[in-house]
């Protein structure tokens, strides 16, 4: 099934949850359905979804520019404060120990700060009344008629696409057990860290290492103080030296617990689908947790965090699940990663698994467990999960953390997950965050690409090739223009084409009624 979208245009001057002004500006579209490849290409052009609403901040106009940020998990090394959070969790699970003091290294804002109430209100106001079943049937009908018009080879290609889509739906409907994997969300780092410098080893550790090597050189056959095991010759690599080998992220997360551990903890990856038995059976508990979180952390009144809102924004996704042979075992699509402690859910990370990345959507957790720094913990689990998926699917190697907002102090924590890159809002190339920070200190809006000649390579060059879905038929925009003279709508179509880029404009279907 192709992506079907309905462009809603520019919304400007609405409330911003970051700076509390009325200066927010974004363009948006309603996604009736969307392939994971199209969404991957869109987030690589600065788009992001909230439920089925997909939006893109107008960067040079909005009050708080939101830059897409991605972490590179394959090179990621946990910082000292990250290790502290992981050790705190292990101590709690093993011995029931609760660290004194609250999670001072973690801002109270969640990772999915983007989906703020003002965005919800905006989406609710959009008059989106569309019979999805009829739309889907119309689309299938039009695809069939397109097949008849084309040659045998394109017939084969299109029917294969439909078959793959139907296979995917059957798999989701089959009630296969969901894969128990790992966990999610966007984190928060230690206070006062210098974002412009990479994490480094302690000077004390380096001095100790030098001293040991010097002693070994001076006295190769003799005893090294503190290293000699009785009755054995000194080892060239004494046991204590091992402590200088930094533990990997996986070592710290998956350290085995004693049999007598105080708590039982597991993370389950559940597809977002009411056809999935595990998603269905845990829905009520997950929803109750969401309400508790929204009311305690965001002070939402009960009528603003009802079942309808929860379903619309966190259980409704336009992404079509896909299970290609060369993809991850869990497939591509939208998932809830549930953190279970002693038989109850204490946190849920909403994520999208896409061809090149794991994309964080939202995190909600039980405020009673704030002392575990679940925002940081889940982000580290998410990074480890991306590494795990990469082993089978090599091109899947990034962790997208949503938007980085340099002008909002509470949101700068995302820059602590290094190495990471920000997306240039003009040329859509990725630039290491260290190179972006000096410019952001001087101006809220920045072009990160330093090459003044560089342009957006994926820009819309031939808008007439854009695909339109109109009156049960698929046609290029050039044909649609001749059939239906609509000069008033042309500006919106061209704006849409410019924002999604040529590739997506030719692949996605722009619904026109």
mmCIF file of N, CA, C and O in Angstrom, residues 412-482:
data_model
loop_
_atom_site.group_PDB
_atom_site.id
_atom_site.type_symbol
_atom_site.label_atom_id
_atom_site.label_comp_id
_atom_site.label_asym_id
_atom_site.label_seq_id
_atom_site.Cartn_x
_atom_site.Cartn_y
_atom_site.Cartn_z
ATOM 1 N N UNK A 412 18.069 20.755 26.262
ATOM 2 C CA UNK A 412 19.440 20.610 25.755
ATOM 3 C C UNK A 412 20.084 19.278 26.153
ATOM 4 O O UNK A 412 21.130 18.919 25.646
ATOM 5 N N UNK A 413 19.416 18.559 27.068
ATOM 6 C CA UNK A 413 20.002 17.303 27.547
ATOM 7 C C UNK A 413 20.256 16.301 26.423
ATOM 8 O O UNK A 413 21.120 15.445 26.518
ATOM 9 N N UNK A 414 19.501 16.398 25.324
ATOM 10 C CA UNK A 414 19.664 15.415 24.245
ATOM 11 C C UNK A 414 21.060 15.484 23.632
ATOM 12 O O UNK A 414 21.536 14.505 23.067
ATOM 13 N N UNK A 415 21.695 16.646 23.749
ATOM 14 C CA UNK A 415 23.045 16.792 23.211
ATOM 15 C C UNK A 415 24.092 16.023 24.004
ATOM 16 O O UNK A 415 25.260 15.979 23.611
ATOM 17 N N UNK A 416 23.688 15.408 25.122
ATOM 18 C CA UNK A 416 24.638 14.672 25.962
ATOM 19 C C UNK A 416 24.908 13.254 25.452
ATOM 20 O O UNK A 416 25.747 12.560 25.998
ATOM 21 N N UNK A 417 24.143 12.817 24.474
ATOM 22 C CA UNK A 417 24.329 11.449 23.974
ATOM 23 C C UNK A 417 25.229 11.522 22.753
ATOM 24 O O UNK A 417 24.784 11.811 21.654
ATOM 25 N N UNK A 418 26.523 11.284 22.974
ATOM 26 C CA UNK A 418 27.522 11.497 21.927
ATOM 27 C C UNK A 418 28.041 10.169 21.387
ATOM 28 O O UNK A 418 28.102 9.212 22.142
ATOM 29 N N UNK A 419 28.488 10.132 20.130
ATOM 30 C CA UNK A 419 28.440 11.237 19.172
ATOM 31 C C UNK A 419 27.038 11.403 18.597
ATOM 32 O O UNK A 419 26.299 10.436 18.444
ATOM 33 N N UNK A 420 26.683 12.656 18.301
ATOM 34 C CA UNK A 420 25.376 12.912 17.709
ATOM 35 C C UNK A 420 25.473 14.004 16.650
ATOM 36 O O UNK A 420 26.462 14.740 16.605
ATOM 37 N N UNK A 421 24.453 14.076 15.824
ATOM 38 C CA UNK A 421 24.420 15.027 14.710
ATOM 39 C C UNK A 421 23.109 15.793 14.714
ATOM 40 O O UNK A 421 22.075 15.268 15.143
ATOM 41 N N UNK A 422 23.155 17.021 14.194
ATOM 42 C CA UNK A 422 21.940 17.801 13.976
ATOM 43 C C UNK A 422 21.722 17.927 12.460
ATOM 44 O O UNK A 422 22.668 17.943 11.685
ATOM 45 N N UNK A 423 20.454 18.033 12.081
ATOM 46 C CA UNK A 423 20.094 18.127 10.663
ATOM 47 C C UNK A 423 20.085 19.593 10.227
ATOM 48 O O UNK A 423 19.426 20.428 10.853
ATOM 49 N N UNK A 424 20.829 19.901 9.173
ATOM 50 C CA UNK A 424 20.843 21.271 8.647
ATOM 51 C C UNK A 424 19.449 21.581 8.089
ATOM 52 O O UNK A 424 18.937 20.835 7.249
ATOM 53 N N UNK A 425 18.811 22.665 8.551
ATOM 54 C CA UNK A 425 17.438 22.954 8.126
ATOM 55 C C UNK A 425 17.305 23.469 6.694
ATOM 56 O O UNK A 425 16.195 23.669 6.215
ATOM 57 N N UNK A 426 18.422 23.680 6.015
ATOM 58 C CA UNK A 426 18.356 24.188 4.642
ATOM 59 C C UNK A 426 18.815 23.176 3.606
ATOM 60 O O UNK A 426 18.242 23.090 2.518
ATOM 61 N N UNK A 427 19.861 22.399 3.937
ATOM 62 C CA UNK A 427 20.382 21.446 2.947
ATOM 63 C C UNK A 427 20.116 19.993 3.338
ATOM 64 O O UNK A 427 20.400 19.082 2.562
ATOM 65 N N UNK A 428 19.595 19.773 4.550
ATOM 66 C CA UNK A 428 19.245 18.433 5.041
ATOM 67 C C UNK A 428 20.419 17.464 5.012
ATOM 68 O O UNK A 428 20.290 16.306 4.601
ATOM 69 N N UNK A 429 21.589 17.955 5.426
ATOM 70 C CA UNK A 429 22.738 17.075 5.657
ATOM 71 C C UNK A 429 22.966 17.052 7.165
ATOM 72 O O UNK A 429 22.588 17.984 7.882
ATOM 73 N N UNK A 430 23.594 15.970 7.636
ATOM 74 C CA UNK A 430 23.857 15.824 9.071
ATOM 75 C C UNK A 430 25.212 16.438 9.423
ATOM 76 O O UNK A 430 26.199 16.198 8.735
ATOM 77 N N UNK A 431 25.231 17.201 10.516
ATOM 78 C CA UNK A 431 26.455 17.884 10.947
ATOM 79 C C UNK A 431 26.708 17.534 12.415
ATOM 80 O O UNK A 431 25.790 17.621 13.238
ATOM 81 N N UNK A 432 27.951 17.102 12.773
ATOM 82 C CA UNK A 432 28.232 16.778 14.178
ATOM 83 C C UNK A 432 27.845 17.935 15.096
ATOM 84 O O UNK A 432 28.111 19.099 14.789
ATOM 85 N N UNK A 433 27.224 17.608 16.222
ATOM 86 C CA UNK A 433 26.677 18.632 17.110
ATOM 87 C C UNK A 433 27.748 19.609 17.607
ATOM 88 O O UNK A 433 27.477 20.798 17.772
ATOM 89 N N UNK A 434 28.985 19.121 17.783
ATOM 90 C CA UNK A 434 30.059 20.013 18.257
ATOM 91 C C UNK A 434 30.267 21.189 17.312
ATOM 92 O O UNK A 434 30.612 22.283 17.740
ATOM 93 N N UNK A 435 30.069 20.936 16.013
ATOM 94 C CA UNK A 435 30.256 22.008 15.025
ATOM 95 C C UNK A 435 29.077 22.981 15.010
ATOM 96 O O UNK A 435 29.208 24.115 14.562
ATOM 97 N N UNK A 436 27.920 22.531 15.513
ATOM 98 C CA UNK A 436 26.708 23.362 15.478
ATOM 99 C C UNK A 436 26.584 24.278 16.693
ATOM 100 O O UNK A 436 26.009 25.369 16.596
ATOM 101 N N UNK A 437 27.082 23.825 17.845
ATOM 102 C CA UNK A 437 26.852 24.546 19.105
ATOM 103 C C UNK A 437 27.339 25.996 19.105
ATOM 104 O O UNK A 437 26.607 26.877 19.571
ATOM 105 N N UNK A 438 28.541 26.300 18.582
ATOM 106 C CA UNK A 438 28.971 27.708 18.595
ATOM 107 C C UNK A 438 27.995 28.623 17.849
ATOM 108 O O UNK A 438 27.689 29.725 18.312
ATOM 109 N N UNK A 439 27.482 28.161 16.705
ATOM 110 C CA UNK A 439 26.526 28.972 15.935
ATOM 111 C C UNK A 439 25.226 29.162 16.711
ATOM 112 O O UNK A 439 24.640 30.246 16.714
ATOM 113 N N UNK A 440 24.775 28.091 17.392
ATOM 114 C CA UNK A 440 23.517 28.167 18.138
ATOM 115 C C UNK A 440 23.605 29.101 19.345
ATOM 116 O O UNK A 440 22.596 29.617 19.806
ATOM 117 N N UNK A 441 24.825 29.292 19.848
ATOM 118 C CA UNK A 441 25.002 30.232 20.957
ATOM 119 C C UNK A 441 24.740 31.664 20.499
ATOM 120 O O UNK A 441 24.345 32.521 21.278
ATOM 121 N N UNK A 442 24.959 31.904 19.206
ATOM 122 C CA UNK A 442 24.789 33.262 18.659
ATOM 123 C C UNK A 442 23.414 33.511 18.063
ATOM 124 O O UNK A 442 22.957 34.642 17.993
ATOM 125 N N UNK A 443 22.771 32.452 17.595
ATOM 126 C CA UNK A 443 21.487 32.641 16.918
ATOM 127 C C UNK A 443 20.616 31.397 17.090
ATOM 128 O O UNK A 443 21.109 30.277 16.980
ATOM 129 N N UNK A 444 19.323 31.596 17.341
ATOM 130 C CA UNK A 444 18.404 30.465 17.527
ATOM 131 C C UNK A 444 18.268 29.660 16.241
ATOM 132 O O UNK A 444 18.183 28.444 16.264
ATOM 133 N N UNK A 445 18.222 30.382 15.106
ATOM 134 C CA UNK A 445 18.109 29.693 13.822
ATOM 135 C C UNK A 445 19.451 29.694 13.109
ATOM 136 O O UNK A 445 20.088 30.741 12.962
ATOM 137 N N UNK A 446 19.902 28.531 12.668
ATOM 138 C CA UNK A 446 21.203 28.426 11.990
ATOM 139 C C UNK A 446 21.137 27.455 10.819
ATOM 140 O O UNK A 446 20.467 26.426 10.891
ATOM 141 N N UNK A 447 21.899 27.787 9.794
ATOM 142 C CA UNK A 447 22.186 26.845 8.714
ATOM 143 C C UNK A 447 23.504 26.189 9.122
ATOM 144 O O UNK A 447 24.517 26.866 9.287
ATOM 145 N N UNK A 448 23.521 24.873 9.307
ATOM 146 C CA UNK A 448 24.729 24.211 9.802
ATOM 147 C C UNK A 448 25.727 23.882 8.692
ATOM 148 O O UNK A 448 26.922 23.743 8.952
ATOM 149 N N UNK A 449 25.243 23.704 7.488
ATOM 150 C CA UNK A 449 26.132 23.379 6.373
ATOM 151 C C UNK A 449 26.994 24.612 6.063
ATOM 152 O O UNK A 449 26.482 25.667 5.699
ATOM 153 N N UNK A 450 28.299 24.465 6.219
ATOM 154 C CA UNK A 450 29.210 25.607 6.062
ATOM 155 C C UNK A 450 29.525 25.943 4.601
ATOM 156 O O UNK A 450 30.112 26.973 4.314
ATOM 157 N N UNK A 451 29.127 25.059 3.696
ATOM 158 C CA UNK A 451 29.382 25.314 2.278
ATOM 159 C C UNK A 451 28.303 26.254 1.735
ATOM 160 O O UNK A 451 27.138 25.847 1.584
ATOM 161 N N UNK A 452 28.637 27.500 1.430
ATOM 162 C CA UNK A 452 27.618 28.459 0.982
ATOM 163 C C UNK A 452 26.994 28.081 -0.358
ATOM 164 O O UNK A 452 25.897 28.520 -0.693
ATOM 165 N N UNK A 453 27.705 27.234 -1.129
ATOM 166 C CA UNK A 453 27.188 26.826 -2.446
ATOM 167 C C UNK A 453 26.227 25.635 -2.347
ATOM 168 O O UNK A 453 25.510 25.331 -3.300
ATOM 169 N N UNK A 454 26.239 24.948 -1.200
ATOM 170 C CA UNK A 454 25.439 23.724 -1.062
ATOM 171 C C UNK A 454 23.946 24.035 -1.104
ATOM 172 O O UNK A 454 23.496 25.045 -0.563
ATOM 173 N N UNK A 455 23.202 23.139 -1.764
ATOM 174 C CA UNK A 455 21.741 23.297 -1.841
ATOM 175 C C UNK A 455 21.081 22.001 -1.372
ATOM 176 O O UNK A 455 21.759 21.000 -1.155
ATOM 177 N N UNK A 456 19.780 22.037 -1.222
ATOM 178 C CA UNK A 456 19.015 20.847 -0.860
ATOM 179 C C UNK A 456 18.965 19.925 -2.081
ATOM 180 O O UNK A 456 18.245 20.182 -3.044
ATOM 181 N N UNK A 457 19.745 18.841 -2.043
ATOM 182 C CA UNK A 457 19.838 17.934 -3.198
ATOM 183 C C UNK A 457 18.517 17.197 -3.464
ATOM 184 O O UNK A 457 18.254 16.765 -4.576
ATOM 185 N N UNK A 458 17.721 17.029 -2.409
ATOM 186 C CA UNK A 458 16.464 16.285 -2.582
ATOM 187 C C UNK A 458 15.265 17.177 -2.848
ATOM 188 O O UNK A 458 14.123 16.719 -2.773
ATOM 189 N N UNK A 459 15.525 18.449 -3.159
ATOM 190 C CA UNK A 459 14.422 19.413 -3.326
ATOM 191 C C UNK A 459 13.485 19.013 -4.475
ATOM 192 O O UNK A 459 13.851 18.244 -5.359
ATOM 193 N N UNK A 460 12.311 19.605 -4.458
ATOM 194 C CA UNK A 460 11.331 19.358 -5.522
ATOM 195 C C UNK A 460 11.775 20.083 -6.784
ATOM 196 O O UNK A 460 11.888 21.307 -6.802
ATOM 197 N N UNK A 461 12.059 19.312 -7.820
ATOM 198 C CA UNK A 461 12.527 19.916 -9.083
ATOM 199 C C UNK A 461 11.447 19.846 -10.166
ATOM 200 O O UNK A 461 11.407 20.667 -11.059
ATOM 201 N N UNK A 462 10.607 18.809 -10.068
ATOM 202 C CA UNK A 462 9.554 18.632 -11.085
ATOM 203 C C UNK A 462 8.208 18.403 -10.392
ATOM 204 O O UNK A 462 7.746 17.264 -10.277
ATOM 205 N N UNK A 463 7.581 19.479 -9.931
ATOM 206 C CA UNK A 463 6.323 19.313 -9.183
ATOM 207 C C UNK A 463 5.208 18.636 -9.980
ATOM 208 O O UNK A 463 4.330 17.996 -9.401
ATOM 209 N N UNK A 464 5.266 18.706 -11.304
ATOM 210 C CA UNK A 464 4.212 18.075 -12.108
ATOM 211 C C UNK A 464 4.247 16.552 -12.009
ATOM 212 O O UNK A 464 3.281 15.874 -12.372
ATOM 213 N N UNK A 465 5.376 16.004 -11.511
ATOM 214 C CA UNK A 465 5.486 14.539 -11.361
ATOM 215 C C UNK A 465 4.950 14.055 -10.005
ATOM 216 O O UNK A 465 4.859 12.853 -9.763
ATOM 217 N N UNK A 466 4.636 14.987 -9.140
ATOM 218 C CA UNK A 466 4.052 14.668 -7.832
ATOM 219 C C UNK A 466 2.790 13.825 -8.059
ATOM 220 O O UNK A 466 2.028 14.078 -9.001
ATOM 221 N N UNK A 467 2.564 12.818 -7.196
ATOM 222 C CA UNK A 467 1.405 11.931 -7.390
ATOM 223 C C UNK A 467 0.192 12.423 -6.596
ATOM 224 O O UNK A 467 0.301 12.737 -5.404
ATOM 225 N N UNK A 468 -0.930 12.465 -7.278
ATOM 226 C CA UNK A 468 -2.181 12.922 -6.661
ATOM 227 C C UNK A 468 -3.192 11.780 -6.672
ATOM 228 O O UNK A 468 -3.251 11.001 -7.636
ATOM 229 N N UNK A 469 -3.951 11.674 -5.587
ATOM 230 C CA UNK A 469 -5.030 10.689 -5.506
ATOM 231 C C UNK A 469 -6.340 11.472 -5.536
ATOM 232 O O UNK A 469 -6.687 12.150 -4.576
ATOM 233 N N UNK A 470 -7.043 11.409 -6.678
ATOM 234 C CA UNK A 470 -8.224 12.252 -6.872
ATOM 235 C C UNK A 470 -9.332 11.456 -7.558
ATOM 236 O O UNK A 470 -9.102 10.820 -8.592
ATOM 237 N N UNK A 471 -10.511 11.465 -6.950
ATOM 238 C CA UNK A 471 -11.674 10.752 -7.510
ATOM 239 C C UNK A 471 -11.337 9.310 -7.862
ATOM 240 O O UNK A 471 -11.544 8.865 -9.003
ATOM 241 N N UNK A 472 -10.820 8.593 -6.912
ATOM 242 C CA UNK A 472 -10.497 7.162 -7.043
ATOM 243 C C UNK A 472 -9.417 6.860 -8.081
ATOM 244 O O UNK A 472 -9.256 5.716 -8.492
ATOM 245 N N UNK A 473 -8.695 7.888 -8.514
ATOM 246 C CA UNK A 473 -7.646 7.650 -9.523
ATOM 247 C C UNK A 473 -6.326 8.271 -9.070
ATOM 248 O O UNK A 473 -6.306 9.281 -8.365
ATOM 249 N N UNK A 474 -5.229 7.621 -9.483
ATOM 250 C CA UNK A 474 -3.894 8.142 -9.186
ATOM 251 C C UNK A 474 -3.368 8.782 -10.461
ATOM 252 O O UNK A 474 -3.435 8.176 -11.543
ATOM 253 N N UNK A 475 -2.874 10.003 -10.340
ATOM 254 C CA UNK A 475 -2.375 10.699 -11.534
ATOM 255 C C UNK A 475 -1.257 11.664 -11.153
ATOM 256 O O UNK A 475 -1.217 12.132 -10.009
ATOM 257 N N UNK A 476 -0.381 12.013 -12.106
ATOM 258 C CA UNK A 476 0.627 13.027 -11.825
ATOM 259 C C UNK A 476 -0.062 14.389 -11.666
ATOM 260 O O UNK A 476 -1.122 14.626 -12.263
ATOM 261 N N UNK A 477 0.557 15.260 -10.894
ATOM 262 C CA UNK A 477 -0.037 16.578 -10.637
ATOM 263 C C UNK A 477 -0.242 17.358 -11.946
ATOM 264 O O UNK A 477 -1.217 18.093 -12.098
ATOM 265 N N UNK A 478 0.643 17.157 -12.912
ATOM 266 C CA UNK A 478 0.511 17.832 -14.202
ATOM 267 C C UNK A 478 -0.806 17.490 -14.889
ATOM 268 O O UNK A 478 -1.467 18.352 -15.483
ATOM 269 N N UNK A 479 -1.233 16.216 -14.792
ATOM 270 C CA UNK A 479 -2.495 15.768 -15.388
ATOM 271 C C UNK A 479 -3.670 16.312 -14.568
ATOM 272 O O UNK A 479 -4.668 16.797 -15.115
ATOM 273 N N UNK A 480 -3.533 16.245 -13.244
ATOM 274 C CA UNK A 480 -4.598 16.724 -12.336
ATOM 275 C C UNK A 480 -4.895 18.202 -12.595
ATOM 276 O O UNK A 480 -6.051 18.614 -12.625
ATOM 277 N N UNK A 481 -3.847 19.000 -12.803
ATOM 278 C CA UNK A 481 -4.018 20.447 -13.029
ATOM 279 C C UNK A 481 -4.899 20.709 -14.247
ATOM 280 O O UNK A 481 -5.726 21.613 -14.261
ATOM 281 N N UNK A 482 -4.700 19.894 -15.308
ATOM 282 C CA UNK A 482 -5.483 20.095 -16.537
ATOM 283 C C UNK A 482 -6.934 19.654 -16.345
ATOM 284 O O UNK A 482 -7.857 20.258 -16.872
#
